[in-house]
PDB file of C-alpha atoms in Angstrom:
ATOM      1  CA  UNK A   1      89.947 124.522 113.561  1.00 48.00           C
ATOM      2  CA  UNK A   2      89.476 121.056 115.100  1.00 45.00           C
ATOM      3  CA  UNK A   3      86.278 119.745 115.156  1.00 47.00           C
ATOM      4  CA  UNK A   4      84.254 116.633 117.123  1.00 52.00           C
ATOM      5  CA  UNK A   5      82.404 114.241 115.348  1.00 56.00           C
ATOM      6  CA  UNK A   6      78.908 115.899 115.981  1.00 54.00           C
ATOM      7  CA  UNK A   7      80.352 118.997 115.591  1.00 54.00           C
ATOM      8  CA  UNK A   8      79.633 119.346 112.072  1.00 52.00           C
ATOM      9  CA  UNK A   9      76.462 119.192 112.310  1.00 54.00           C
ATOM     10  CA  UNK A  10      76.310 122.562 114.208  1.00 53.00           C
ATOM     11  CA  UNK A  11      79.278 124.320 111.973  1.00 48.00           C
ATOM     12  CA  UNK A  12      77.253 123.662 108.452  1.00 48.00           C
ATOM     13  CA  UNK A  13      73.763 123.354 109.751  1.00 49.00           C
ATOM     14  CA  UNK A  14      73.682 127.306 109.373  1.00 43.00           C
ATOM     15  CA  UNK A  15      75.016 126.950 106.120  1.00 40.00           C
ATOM     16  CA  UNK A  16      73.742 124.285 104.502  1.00 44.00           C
ATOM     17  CA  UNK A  17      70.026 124.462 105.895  1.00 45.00           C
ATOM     18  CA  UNK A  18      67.131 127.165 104.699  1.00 41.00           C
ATOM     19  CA  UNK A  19      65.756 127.535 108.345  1.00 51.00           C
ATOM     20  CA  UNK A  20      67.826 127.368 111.740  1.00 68.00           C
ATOM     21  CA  UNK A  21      68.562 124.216 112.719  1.00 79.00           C
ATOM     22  CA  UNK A  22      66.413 122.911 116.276  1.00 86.00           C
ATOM     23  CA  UNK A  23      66.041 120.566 118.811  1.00 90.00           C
ATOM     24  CA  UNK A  24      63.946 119.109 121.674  1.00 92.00           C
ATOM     25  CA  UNK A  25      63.516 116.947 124.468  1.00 95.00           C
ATOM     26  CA  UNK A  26      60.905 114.883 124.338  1.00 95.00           C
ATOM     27  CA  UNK A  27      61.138 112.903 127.403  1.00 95.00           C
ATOM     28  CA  UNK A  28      62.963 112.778 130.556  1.00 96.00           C
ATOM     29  CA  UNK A  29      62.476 109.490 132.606  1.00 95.00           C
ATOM     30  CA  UNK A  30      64.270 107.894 135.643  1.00 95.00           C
ATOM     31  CA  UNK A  31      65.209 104.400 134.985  1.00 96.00           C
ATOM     32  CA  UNK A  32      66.645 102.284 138.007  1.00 95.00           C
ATOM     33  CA  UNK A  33      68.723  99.203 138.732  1.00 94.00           C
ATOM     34  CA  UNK A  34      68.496  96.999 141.918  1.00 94.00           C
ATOM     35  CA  UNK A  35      71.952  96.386 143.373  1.00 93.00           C
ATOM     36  CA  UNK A  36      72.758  95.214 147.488  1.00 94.00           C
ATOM     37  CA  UNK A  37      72.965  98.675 147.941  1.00 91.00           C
ATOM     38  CA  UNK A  38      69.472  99.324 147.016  1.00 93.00           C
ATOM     39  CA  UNK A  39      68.211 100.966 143.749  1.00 93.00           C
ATOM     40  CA  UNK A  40      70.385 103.099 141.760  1.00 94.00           C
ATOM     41  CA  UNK A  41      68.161 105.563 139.696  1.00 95.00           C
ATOM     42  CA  UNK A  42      69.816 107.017 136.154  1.00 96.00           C
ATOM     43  CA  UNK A  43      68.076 109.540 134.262  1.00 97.00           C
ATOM     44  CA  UNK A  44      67.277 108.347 130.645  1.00 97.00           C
ATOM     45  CA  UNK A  45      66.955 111.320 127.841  1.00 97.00           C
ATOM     46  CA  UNK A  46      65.284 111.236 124.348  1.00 96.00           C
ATOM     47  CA  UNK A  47      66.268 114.231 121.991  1.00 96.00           C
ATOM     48  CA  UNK A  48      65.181 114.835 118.738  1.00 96.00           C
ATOM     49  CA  UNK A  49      67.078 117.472 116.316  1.00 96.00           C
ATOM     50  CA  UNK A  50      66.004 118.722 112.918  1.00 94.00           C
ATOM     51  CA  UNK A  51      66.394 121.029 110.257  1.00 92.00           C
ATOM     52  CA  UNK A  52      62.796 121.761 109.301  1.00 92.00           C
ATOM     53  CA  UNK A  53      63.957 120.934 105.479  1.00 90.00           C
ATOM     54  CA  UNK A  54      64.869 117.522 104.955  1.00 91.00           C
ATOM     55  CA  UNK A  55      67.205 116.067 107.983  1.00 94.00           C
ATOM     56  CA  UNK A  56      66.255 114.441 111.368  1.00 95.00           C
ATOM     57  CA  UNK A  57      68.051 112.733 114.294  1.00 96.00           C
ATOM     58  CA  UNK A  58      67.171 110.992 117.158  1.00 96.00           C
ATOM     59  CA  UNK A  59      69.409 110.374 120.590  1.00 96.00           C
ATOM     60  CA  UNK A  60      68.865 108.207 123.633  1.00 96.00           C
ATOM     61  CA  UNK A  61      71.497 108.678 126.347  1.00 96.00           C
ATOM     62  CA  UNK A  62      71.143 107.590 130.297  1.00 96.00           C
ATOM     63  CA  UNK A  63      73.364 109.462 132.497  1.00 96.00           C
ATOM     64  CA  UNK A  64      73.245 110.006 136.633  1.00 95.00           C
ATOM     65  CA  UNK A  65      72.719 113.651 135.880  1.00 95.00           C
ATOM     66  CA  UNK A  66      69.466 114.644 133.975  1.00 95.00           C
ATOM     67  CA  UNK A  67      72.277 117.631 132.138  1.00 95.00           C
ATOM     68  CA  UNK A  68      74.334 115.174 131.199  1.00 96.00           C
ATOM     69  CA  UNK A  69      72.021 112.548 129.724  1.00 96.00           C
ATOM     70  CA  UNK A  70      70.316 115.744 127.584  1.00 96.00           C
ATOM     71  CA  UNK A  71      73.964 116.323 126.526  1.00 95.00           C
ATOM     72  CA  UNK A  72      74.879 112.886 125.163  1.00 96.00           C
ATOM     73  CA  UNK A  73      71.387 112.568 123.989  1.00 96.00           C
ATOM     74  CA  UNK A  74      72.442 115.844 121.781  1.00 95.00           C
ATOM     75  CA  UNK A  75      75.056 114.295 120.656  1.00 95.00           C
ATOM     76  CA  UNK A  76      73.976 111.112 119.480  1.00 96.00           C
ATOM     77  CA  UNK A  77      71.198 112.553 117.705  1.00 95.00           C
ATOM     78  CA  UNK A  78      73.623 114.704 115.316  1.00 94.00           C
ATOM     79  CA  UNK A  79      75.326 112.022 114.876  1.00 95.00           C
ATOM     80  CA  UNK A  80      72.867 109.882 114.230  1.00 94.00           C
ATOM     81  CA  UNK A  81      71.292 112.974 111.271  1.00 95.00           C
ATOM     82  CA  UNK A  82      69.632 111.042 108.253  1.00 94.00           C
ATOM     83  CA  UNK A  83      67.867 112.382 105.129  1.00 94.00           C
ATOM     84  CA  UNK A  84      64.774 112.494 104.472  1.00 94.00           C
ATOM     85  CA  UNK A  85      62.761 112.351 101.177  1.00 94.00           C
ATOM     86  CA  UNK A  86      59.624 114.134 100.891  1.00 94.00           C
ATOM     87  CA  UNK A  87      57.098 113.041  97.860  1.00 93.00           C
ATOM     88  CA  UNK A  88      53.981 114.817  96.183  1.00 93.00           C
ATOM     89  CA  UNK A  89      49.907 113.516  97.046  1.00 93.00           C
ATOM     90  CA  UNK A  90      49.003 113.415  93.247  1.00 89.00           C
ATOM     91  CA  UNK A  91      49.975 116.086  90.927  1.00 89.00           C
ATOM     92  CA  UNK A  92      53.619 117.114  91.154  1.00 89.00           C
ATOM     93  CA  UNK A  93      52.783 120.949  91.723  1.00 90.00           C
ATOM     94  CA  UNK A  94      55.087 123.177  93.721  1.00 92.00           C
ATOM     95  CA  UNK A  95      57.461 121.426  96.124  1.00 93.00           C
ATOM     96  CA  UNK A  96      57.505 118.195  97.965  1.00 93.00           C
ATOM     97  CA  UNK A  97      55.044 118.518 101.107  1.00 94.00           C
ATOM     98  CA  UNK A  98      54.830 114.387 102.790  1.00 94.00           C
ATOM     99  CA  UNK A  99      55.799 111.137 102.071  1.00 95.00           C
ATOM    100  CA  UNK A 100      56.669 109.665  98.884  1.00 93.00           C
ATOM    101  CA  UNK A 101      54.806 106.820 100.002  1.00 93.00           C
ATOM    102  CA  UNK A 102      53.474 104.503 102.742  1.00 95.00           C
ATOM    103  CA  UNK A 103      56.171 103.823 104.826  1.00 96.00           C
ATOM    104  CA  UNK A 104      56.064 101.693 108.205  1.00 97.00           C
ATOM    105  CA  UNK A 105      58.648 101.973 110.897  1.00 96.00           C
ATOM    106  CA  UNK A 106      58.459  99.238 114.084  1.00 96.00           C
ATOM    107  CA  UNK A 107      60.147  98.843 117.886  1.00 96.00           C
ATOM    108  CA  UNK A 108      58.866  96.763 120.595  1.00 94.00           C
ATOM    109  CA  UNK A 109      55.498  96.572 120.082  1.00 96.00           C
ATOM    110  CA  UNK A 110      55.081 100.111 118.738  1.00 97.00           C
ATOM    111  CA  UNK A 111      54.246  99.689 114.735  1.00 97.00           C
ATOM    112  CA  UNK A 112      54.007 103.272 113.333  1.00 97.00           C
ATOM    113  CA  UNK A 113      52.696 104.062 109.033  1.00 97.00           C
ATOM    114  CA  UNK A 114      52.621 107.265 107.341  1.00 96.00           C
ATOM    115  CA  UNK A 115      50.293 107.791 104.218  1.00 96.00           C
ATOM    116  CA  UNK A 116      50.745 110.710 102.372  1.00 96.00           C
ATOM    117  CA  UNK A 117      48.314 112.737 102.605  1.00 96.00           C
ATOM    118  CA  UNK A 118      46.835 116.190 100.212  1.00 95.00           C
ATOM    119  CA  UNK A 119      48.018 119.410 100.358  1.00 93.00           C
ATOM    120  CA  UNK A 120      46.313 121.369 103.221  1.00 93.00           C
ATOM    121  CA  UNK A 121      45.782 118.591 105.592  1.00 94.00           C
ATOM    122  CA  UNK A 122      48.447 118.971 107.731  1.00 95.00           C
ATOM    123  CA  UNK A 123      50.270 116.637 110.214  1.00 95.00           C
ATOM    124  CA  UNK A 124      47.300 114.508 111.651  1.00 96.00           C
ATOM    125  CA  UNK A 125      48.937 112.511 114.123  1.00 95.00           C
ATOM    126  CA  UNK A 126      49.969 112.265 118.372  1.00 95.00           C
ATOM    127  CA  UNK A 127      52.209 114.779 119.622  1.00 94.00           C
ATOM    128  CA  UNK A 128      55.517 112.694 119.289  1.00 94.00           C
ATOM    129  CA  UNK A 129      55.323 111.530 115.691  1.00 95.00           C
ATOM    130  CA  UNK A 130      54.350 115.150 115.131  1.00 95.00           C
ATOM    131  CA  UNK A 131      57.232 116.638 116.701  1.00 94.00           C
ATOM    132  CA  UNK A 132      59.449 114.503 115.017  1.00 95.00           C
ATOM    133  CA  UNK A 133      57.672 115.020 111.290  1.00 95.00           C
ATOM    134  CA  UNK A 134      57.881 118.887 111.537  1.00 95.00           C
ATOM    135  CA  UNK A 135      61.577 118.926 112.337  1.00 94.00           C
ATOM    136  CA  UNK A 136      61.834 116.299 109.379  1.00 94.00           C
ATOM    137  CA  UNK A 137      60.170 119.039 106.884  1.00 93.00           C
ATOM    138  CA  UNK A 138      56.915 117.117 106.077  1.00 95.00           C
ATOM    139  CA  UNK A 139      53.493 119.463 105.541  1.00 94.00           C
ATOM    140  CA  UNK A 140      50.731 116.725 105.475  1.00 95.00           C
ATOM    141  CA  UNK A 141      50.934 113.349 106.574  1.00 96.00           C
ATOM    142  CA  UNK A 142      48.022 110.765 108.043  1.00 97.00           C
ATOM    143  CA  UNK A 143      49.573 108.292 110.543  1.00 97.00           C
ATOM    144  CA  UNK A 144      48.257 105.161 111.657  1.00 96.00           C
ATOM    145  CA  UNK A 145      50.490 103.594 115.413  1.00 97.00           C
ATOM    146  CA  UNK A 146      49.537 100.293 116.572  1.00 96.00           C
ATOM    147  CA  UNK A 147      51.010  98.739 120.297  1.00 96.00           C
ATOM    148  CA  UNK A 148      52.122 100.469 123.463  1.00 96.00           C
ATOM    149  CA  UNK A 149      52.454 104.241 122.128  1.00 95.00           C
ATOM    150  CA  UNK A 150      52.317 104.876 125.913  1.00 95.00           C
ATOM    151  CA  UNK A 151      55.724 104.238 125.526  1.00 95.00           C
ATOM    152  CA  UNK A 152      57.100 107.315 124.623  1.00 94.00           C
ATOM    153  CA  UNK A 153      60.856 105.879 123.822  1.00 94.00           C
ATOM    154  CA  UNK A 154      59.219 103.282 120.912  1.00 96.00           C
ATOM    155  CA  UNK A 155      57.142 105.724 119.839  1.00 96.00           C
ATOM    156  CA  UNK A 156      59.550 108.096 118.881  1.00 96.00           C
ATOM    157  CA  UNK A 157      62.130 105.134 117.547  1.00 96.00           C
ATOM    158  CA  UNK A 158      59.428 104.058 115.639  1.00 97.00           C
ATOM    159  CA  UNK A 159      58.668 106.853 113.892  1.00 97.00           C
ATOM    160  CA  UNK A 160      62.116 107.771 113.081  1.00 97.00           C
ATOM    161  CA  UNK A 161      62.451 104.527 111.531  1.00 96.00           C
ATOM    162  CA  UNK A 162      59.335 105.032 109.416  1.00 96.00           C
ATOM    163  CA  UNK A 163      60.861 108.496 108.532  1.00 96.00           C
ATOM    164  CA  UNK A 164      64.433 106.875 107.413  1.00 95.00           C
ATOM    165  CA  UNK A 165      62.218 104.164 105.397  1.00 95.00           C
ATOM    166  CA  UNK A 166      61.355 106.817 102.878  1.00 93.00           C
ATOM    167  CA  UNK A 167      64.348 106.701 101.202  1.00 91.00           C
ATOM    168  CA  UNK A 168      64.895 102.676 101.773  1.00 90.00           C
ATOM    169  CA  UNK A 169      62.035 102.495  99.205  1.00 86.00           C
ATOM    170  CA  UNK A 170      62.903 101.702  95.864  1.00 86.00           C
ATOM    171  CA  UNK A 171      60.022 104.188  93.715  1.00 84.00           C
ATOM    172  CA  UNK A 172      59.873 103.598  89.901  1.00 85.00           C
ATOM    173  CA  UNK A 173      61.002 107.000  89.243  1.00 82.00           C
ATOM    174  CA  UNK A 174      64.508 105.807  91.201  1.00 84.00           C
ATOM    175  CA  UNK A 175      65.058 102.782  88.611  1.00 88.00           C
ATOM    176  CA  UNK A 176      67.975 103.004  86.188  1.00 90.00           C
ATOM    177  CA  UNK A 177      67.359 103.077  82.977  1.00 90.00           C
ATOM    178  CA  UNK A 178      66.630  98.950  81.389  1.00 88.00           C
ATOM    179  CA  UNK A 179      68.449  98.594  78.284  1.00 89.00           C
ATOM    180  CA  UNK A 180      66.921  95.963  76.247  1.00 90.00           C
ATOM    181  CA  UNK A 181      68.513  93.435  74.663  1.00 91.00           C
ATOM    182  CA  UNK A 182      68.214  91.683  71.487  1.00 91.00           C
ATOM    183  CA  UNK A 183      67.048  87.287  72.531  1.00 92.00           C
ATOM    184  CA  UNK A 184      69.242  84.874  71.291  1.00 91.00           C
ATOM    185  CA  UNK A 185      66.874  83.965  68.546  1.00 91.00           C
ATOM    186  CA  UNK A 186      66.891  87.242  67.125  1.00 91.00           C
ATOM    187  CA  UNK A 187      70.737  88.038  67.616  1.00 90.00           C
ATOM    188  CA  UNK A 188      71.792  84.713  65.677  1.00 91.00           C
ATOM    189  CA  UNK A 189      68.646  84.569  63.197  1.00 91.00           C
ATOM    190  CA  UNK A 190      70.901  84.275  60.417  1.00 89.00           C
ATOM    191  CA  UNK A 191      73.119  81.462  61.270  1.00 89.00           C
ATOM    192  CA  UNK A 192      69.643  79.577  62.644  1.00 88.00           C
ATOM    193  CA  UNK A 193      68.216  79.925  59.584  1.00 90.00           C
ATOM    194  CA  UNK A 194      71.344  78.342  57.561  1.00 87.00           C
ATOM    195  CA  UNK A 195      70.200  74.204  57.401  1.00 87.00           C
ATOM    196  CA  UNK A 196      72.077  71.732  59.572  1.00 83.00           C
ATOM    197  CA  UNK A 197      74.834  69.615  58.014  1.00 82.00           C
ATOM    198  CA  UNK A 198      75.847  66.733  59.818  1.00 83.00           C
ATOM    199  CA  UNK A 199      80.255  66.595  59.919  1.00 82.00           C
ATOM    200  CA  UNK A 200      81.084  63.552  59.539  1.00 82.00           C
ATOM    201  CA  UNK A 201      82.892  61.839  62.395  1.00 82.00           C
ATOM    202  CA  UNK A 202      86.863  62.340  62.367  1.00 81.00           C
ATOM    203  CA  UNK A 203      88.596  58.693  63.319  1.00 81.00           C
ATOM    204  CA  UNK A 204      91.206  59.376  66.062  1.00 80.00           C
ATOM    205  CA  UNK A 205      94.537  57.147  65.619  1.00 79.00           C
ATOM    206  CA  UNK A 206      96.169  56.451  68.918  1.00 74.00           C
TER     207      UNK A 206
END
């Protein structure tokens, strides 16, 4: 069986995913460009697809047909699937439900943070970050956007990048294992405690 690129996605989504695999378009918007013509209007698509458990992609595509933009904007956002890692508010009981930690994602002027947030609370944030958290598997979450969130296509792009920063940050529990070494002191404390003898200085013939 031959496959496309972002075809995978949709063969092993079934299998590898708890819950079916979904996606939605958050915003169709006409974008235009002034030739001598006149304007020529494309149609500009944002998609976002998730698993409910752990993966989320977003994809932007502008076509001249509103189908064809949702299409390519399909596409690019299963090709575009990350992973995301999910963290505890507190005590470590039953499974991961938000963010490991405060994570902020930026674009244009749109500056989005997520704080975890207790068990219970649920997703307190604007309809687009909130889409995109519930396909990403999170339970509770704050969220805190700065800038134009007006701007639907930022909004979104920021958020996803806050969501892909939660596995950019480097936790404590991540660290390999330090192996401590012995100083140089310690390692050679037996020839630094012999006492220094002065060699006396060898007379080269030429």
């Amino acid at each position: 069986m031959v496959f496309f690129h972002y075809q995978f996605f949709s063969f092993y989504g079934a299998v590898v995913s708890t819950q079916s695999t979904g996606d939605e378009v958050l915003k169709i918007m006409p974008v235009q460009k002034q030739t001598r013509a006149g304007q020529r209007t494309r149609f500009k698509a944002f998609v976002a697809i998730g698993d409910y458990d752990g993966h989320i992609g977003l994809g932007v595509k502008c076509s001249k047909e509103v189908a064809t933009a949702i299409r390519g904007a399909i596409i690019l956002a299963k090709l575009s699937v990350i992973p995301v890692r999910r963290g505890y508010w507190g005590n470590k009981i039953g499974m991961p439900h938000t963010v490991p930690c405060k994570v902020t994602g930026k674009c244009g002027s749109v500056l989005v943070r997520l704080v975890p947030a207790p068990r219970g609370t649920g997703l307190v944030s604007a309809p687009v970050p909130k889409k995109l958290l519930n396909m990403a598997g999170f339970e509770d979450c704050y969220t805190c956007a700065t800038g134009q969130t007006a701007t639907l296509g930022n909004f979104a792009k920021a958020t996803f990048a806050a969501i892909a920063a939660t596995y950019a940050y480097l936790t404590p529990d991540m660290w390999s294992p330090t192996v401590f070494t012995n100083s140089p002191y310690q390692e050679y404390t037996d020839y630094l405690a012999k006492p220094f003898v002065k060699q006396p200085k060898k007379e080269v013939k030429y």
